Coordinates of C-alpha atoms in Angstrom, one line a residue:
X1 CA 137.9 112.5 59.0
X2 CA 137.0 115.1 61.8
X3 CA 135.1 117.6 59.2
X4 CA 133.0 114.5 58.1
X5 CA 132.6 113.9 62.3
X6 CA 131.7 117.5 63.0
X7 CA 128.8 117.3 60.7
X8 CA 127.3 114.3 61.9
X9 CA 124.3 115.3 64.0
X10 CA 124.7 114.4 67.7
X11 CA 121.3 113.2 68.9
X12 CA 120.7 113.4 72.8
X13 CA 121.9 110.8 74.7
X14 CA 119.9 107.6 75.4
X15 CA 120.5 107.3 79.3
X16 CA 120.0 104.1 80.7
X17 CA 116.3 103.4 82.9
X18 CA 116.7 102.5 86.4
X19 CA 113.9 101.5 89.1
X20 CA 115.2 102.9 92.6
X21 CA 112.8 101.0 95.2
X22 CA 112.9 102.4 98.5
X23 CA 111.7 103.9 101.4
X24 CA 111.6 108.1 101.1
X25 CA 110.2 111.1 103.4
X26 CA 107.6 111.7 104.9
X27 CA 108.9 107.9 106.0
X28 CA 111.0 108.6 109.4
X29 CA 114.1 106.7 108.3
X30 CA 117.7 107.1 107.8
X31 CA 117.3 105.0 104.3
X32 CA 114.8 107.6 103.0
X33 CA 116.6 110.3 103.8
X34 CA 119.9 108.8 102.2
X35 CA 117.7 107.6 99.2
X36 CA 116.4 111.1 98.7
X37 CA 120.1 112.4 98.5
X38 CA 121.2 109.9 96.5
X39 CA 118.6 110.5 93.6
X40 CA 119.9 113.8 93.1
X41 CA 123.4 112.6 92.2
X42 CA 121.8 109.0 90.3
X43 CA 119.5 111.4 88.3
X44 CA 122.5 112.8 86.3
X45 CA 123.2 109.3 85.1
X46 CA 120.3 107.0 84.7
X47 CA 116.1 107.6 83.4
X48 CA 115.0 106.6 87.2
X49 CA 111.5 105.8 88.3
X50 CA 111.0 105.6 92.0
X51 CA 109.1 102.5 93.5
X52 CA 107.7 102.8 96.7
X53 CA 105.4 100.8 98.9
X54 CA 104.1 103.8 100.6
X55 CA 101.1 106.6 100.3
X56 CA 103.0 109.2 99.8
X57 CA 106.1 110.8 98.9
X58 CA 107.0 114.4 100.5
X59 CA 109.9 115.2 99.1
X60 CA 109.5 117.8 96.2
X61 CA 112.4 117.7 94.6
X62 CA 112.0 113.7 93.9
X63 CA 108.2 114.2 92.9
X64 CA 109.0 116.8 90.6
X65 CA 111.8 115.0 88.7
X66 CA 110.9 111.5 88.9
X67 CA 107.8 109.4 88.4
X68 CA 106.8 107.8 91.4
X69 CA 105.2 104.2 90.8
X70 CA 103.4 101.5 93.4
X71 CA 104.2 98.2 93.7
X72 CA 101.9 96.9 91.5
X73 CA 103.0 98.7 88.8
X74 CA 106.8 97.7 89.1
X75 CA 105.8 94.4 89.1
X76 CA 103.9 94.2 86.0
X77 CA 106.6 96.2 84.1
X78 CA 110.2 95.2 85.3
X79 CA 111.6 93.2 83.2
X80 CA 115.6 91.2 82.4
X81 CA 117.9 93.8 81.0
X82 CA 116.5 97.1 83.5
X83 CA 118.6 98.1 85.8
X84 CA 116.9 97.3 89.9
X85 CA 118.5 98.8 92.5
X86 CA 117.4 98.4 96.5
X87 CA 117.8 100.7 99.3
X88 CA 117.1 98.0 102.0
X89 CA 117.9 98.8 106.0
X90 CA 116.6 96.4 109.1
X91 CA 113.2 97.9 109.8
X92 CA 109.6 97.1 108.4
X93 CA 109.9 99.4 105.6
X94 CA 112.1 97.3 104.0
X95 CA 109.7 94.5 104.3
X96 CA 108.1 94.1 101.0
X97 CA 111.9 94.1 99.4
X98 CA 112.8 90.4 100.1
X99 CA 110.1 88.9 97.6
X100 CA 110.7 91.8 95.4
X101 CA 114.5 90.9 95.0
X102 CA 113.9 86.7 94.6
X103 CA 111.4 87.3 91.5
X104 CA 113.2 91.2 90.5
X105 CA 116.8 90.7 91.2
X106 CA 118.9 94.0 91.0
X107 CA 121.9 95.7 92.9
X108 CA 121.4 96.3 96.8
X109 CA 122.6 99.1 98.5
X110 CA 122.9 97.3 102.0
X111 CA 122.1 99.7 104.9
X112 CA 122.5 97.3 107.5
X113 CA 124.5 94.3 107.6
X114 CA 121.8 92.5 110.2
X115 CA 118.4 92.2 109.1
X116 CA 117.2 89.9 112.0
X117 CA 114.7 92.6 113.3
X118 CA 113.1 93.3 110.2
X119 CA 112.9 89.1 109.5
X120 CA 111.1 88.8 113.2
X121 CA 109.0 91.7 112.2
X122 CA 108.0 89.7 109.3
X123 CA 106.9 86.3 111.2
X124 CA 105.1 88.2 113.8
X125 CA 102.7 90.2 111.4
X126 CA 102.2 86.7 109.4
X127 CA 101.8 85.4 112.6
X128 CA 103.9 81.8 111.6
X129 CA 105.7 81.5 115.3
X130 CA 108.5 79.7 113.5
X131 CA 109.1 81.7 110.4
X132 CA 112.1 83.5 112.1
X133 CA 113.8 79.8 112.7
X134 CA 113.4 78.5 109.1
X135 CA 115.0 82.2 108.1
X136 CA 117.8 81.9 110.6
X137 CA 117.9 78.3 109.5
X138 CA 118.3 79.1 106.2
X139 CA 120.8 81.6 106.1
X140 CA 123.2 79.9 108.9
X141 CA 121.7 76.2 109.8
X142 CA 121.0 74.5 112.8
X143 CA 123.7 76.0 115.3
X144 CA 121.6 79.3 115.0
X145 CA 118.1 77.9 115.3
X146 CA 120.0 76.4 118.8
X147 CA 121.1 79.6 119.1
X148 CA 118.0 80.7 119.3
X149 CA 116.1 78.0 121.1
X150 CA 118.7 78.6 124.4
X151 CA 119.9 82.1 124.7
X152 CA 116.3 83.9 123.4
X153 CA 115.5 86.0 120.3
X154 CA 117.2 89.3 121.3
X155 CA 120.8 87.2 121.1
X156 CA 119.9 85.6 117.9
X157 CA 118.9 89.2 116.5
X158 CA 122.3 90.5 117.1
X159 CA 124.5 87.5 117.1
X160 CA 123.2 86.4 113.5
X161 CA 122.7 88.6 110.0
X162 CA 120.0 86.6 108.8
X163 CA 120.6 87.9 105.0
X164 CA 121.7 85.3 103.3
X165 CA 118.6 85.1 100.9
X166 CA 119.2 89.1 100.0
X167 CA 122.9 88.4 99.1
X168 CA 122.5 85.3 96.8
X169 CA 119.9 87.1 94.8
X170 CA 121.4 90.8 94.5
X171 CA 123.3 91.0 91.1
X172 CA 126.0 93.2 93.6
X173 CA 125.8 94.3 97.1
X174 CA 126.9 98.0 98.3
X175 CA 127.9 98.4 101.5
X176 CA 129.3 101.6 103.7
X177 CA 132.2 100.0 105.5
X178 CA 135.0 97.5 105.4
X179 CA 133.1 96.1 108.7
X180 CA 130.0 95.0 106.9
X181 CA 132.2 93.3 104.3
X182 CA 133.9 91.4 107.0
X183 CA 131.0 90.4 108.7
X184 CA 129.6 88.6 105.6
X185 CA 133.2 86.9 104.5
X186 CA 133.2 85.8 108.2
X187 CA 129.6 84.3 107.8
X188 CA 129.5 83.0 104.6
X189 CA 132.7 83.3 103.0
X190 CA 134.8 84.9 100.6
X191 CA 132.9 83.7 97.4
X192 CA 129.7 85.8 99.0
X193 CA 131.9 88.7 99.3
X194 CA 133.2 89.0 95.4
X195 CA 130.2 90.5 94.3
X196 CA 130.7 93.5 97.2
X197 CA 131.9 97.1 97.0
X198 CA 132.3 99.5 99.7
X199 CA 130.6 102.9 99.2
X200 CA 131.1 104.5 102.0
X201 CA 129.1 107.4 103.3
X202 CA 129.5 111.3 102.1
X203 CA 131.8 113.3 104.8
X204 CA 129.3 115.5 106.7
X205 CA 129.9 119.3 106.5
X206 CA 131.2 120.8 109.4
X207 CA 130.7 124.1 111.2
X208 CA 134.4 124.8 109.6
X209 CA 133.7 123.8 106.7
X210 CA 130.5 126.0 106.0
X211 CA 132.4 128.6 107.3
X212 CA 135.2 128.5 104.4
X213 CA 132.4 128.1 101.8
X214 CA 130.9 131.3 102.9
X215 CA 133.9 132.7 103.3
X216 CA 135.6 131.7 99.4
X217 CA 131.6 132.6 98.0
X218 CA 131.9 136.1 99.8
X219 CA 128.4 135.1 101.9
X220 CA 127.1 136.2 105.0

């Protein structure tokens, strides 16, 4: 009965471990600066150890709540059953994230619906000249590799997403706007897209609304 309930000791509650691998400050990125945010809300919810491929991390408040591990170490310690989830945008610091996801698969909170740049980034500094065409190939055939071949890898950047790989082997994809949602049906179809929610991004204060707050808190 309830008396029987009430005396039943509650131990504290077993939250569930989550490696958050992203890009953070000093790193001069929107991602980071999103991720940094975001840990402050996931930390009420989840044991979360931060995985970066970077030297350093700036932020305080993430270094003083949440241990901060390298590559190497998430990679010799993530295993089935832990939850994985990827802050991954269209710019070199996302780079390291595409291997990471095949052999680590986890939920990807996707910035940027085009990852082209980042993907050309890539073949340059392995210096393959036709890494970028098997990528494009592989994500949208042999139209797009024409694509490329005629109209020049600026068009090919912007007219193709180049993601397929990231979307097959996320375990869910987040995304900020019924656009990028669209985009992907449009590309790869609707059976792509049932693994998608929309998250879209926190309304910015405005000069209003701080004025209110100060006002209702009786501030300055």
């Amino acid at each position: 009965d309830l008396r029987t309930a009430a005396s039943v000791p509650v131990g504290p509650v077993q939250r569930p471990r989550m490696f958050f691998v992203s890009p953070l400050p000093p790193v001069r990125s929107g991602v980071a600066d999103y991720a940094a945010r975001l840990l402050r809300e996931l930390g009420c919810h989840y044991d979360i150890e931060v995985v970066v491929d970077q030297p350093e991390v700036a932020d305080p408040w993430v270094c003083a709540n949440f241990p901060v591990r390298d590559l190497a170490w998430f990679e010799a310690r993530s295993k089935a059953g832990v939850r994985v989830f990827y802050q991954m945008g269209n710019s070199p610091y996302h780079a390291h994230m595409f291997e990471l996801l095949h052999r680590h698969p986890g939920v990807v909170m996707l910035h940027d619906s085009w990852l082209g740049a980042v993907r050309n980034w890539m073949a340059g500094e392995c210096g393959d000249t036709h890494e970028f065409q098997r990528q494009l190939h592989a994500s949208h055939g042999y139209a797009a590799v024409l694509h490329d071949l005629r109209h020049g890898r600026e068009s090919s950047m912007n007219t193709w997403p180049v993601n397929l790989d990231v979307l097959e082997n996320a375990e869910g994809v987040l995304v900020h706007s019924t656009h990028a949602l669209e985009q992907a049906r449009a590309h790869f179809g609707e059976q792509v897209t049932r693994k998608f929610n929309v998250v879209p991004f926190p309304k910015a204060l405005t000069d209003d609304d701080r004025r209110i707050a100060r006002r209702v808190l009786g501030l300055a």
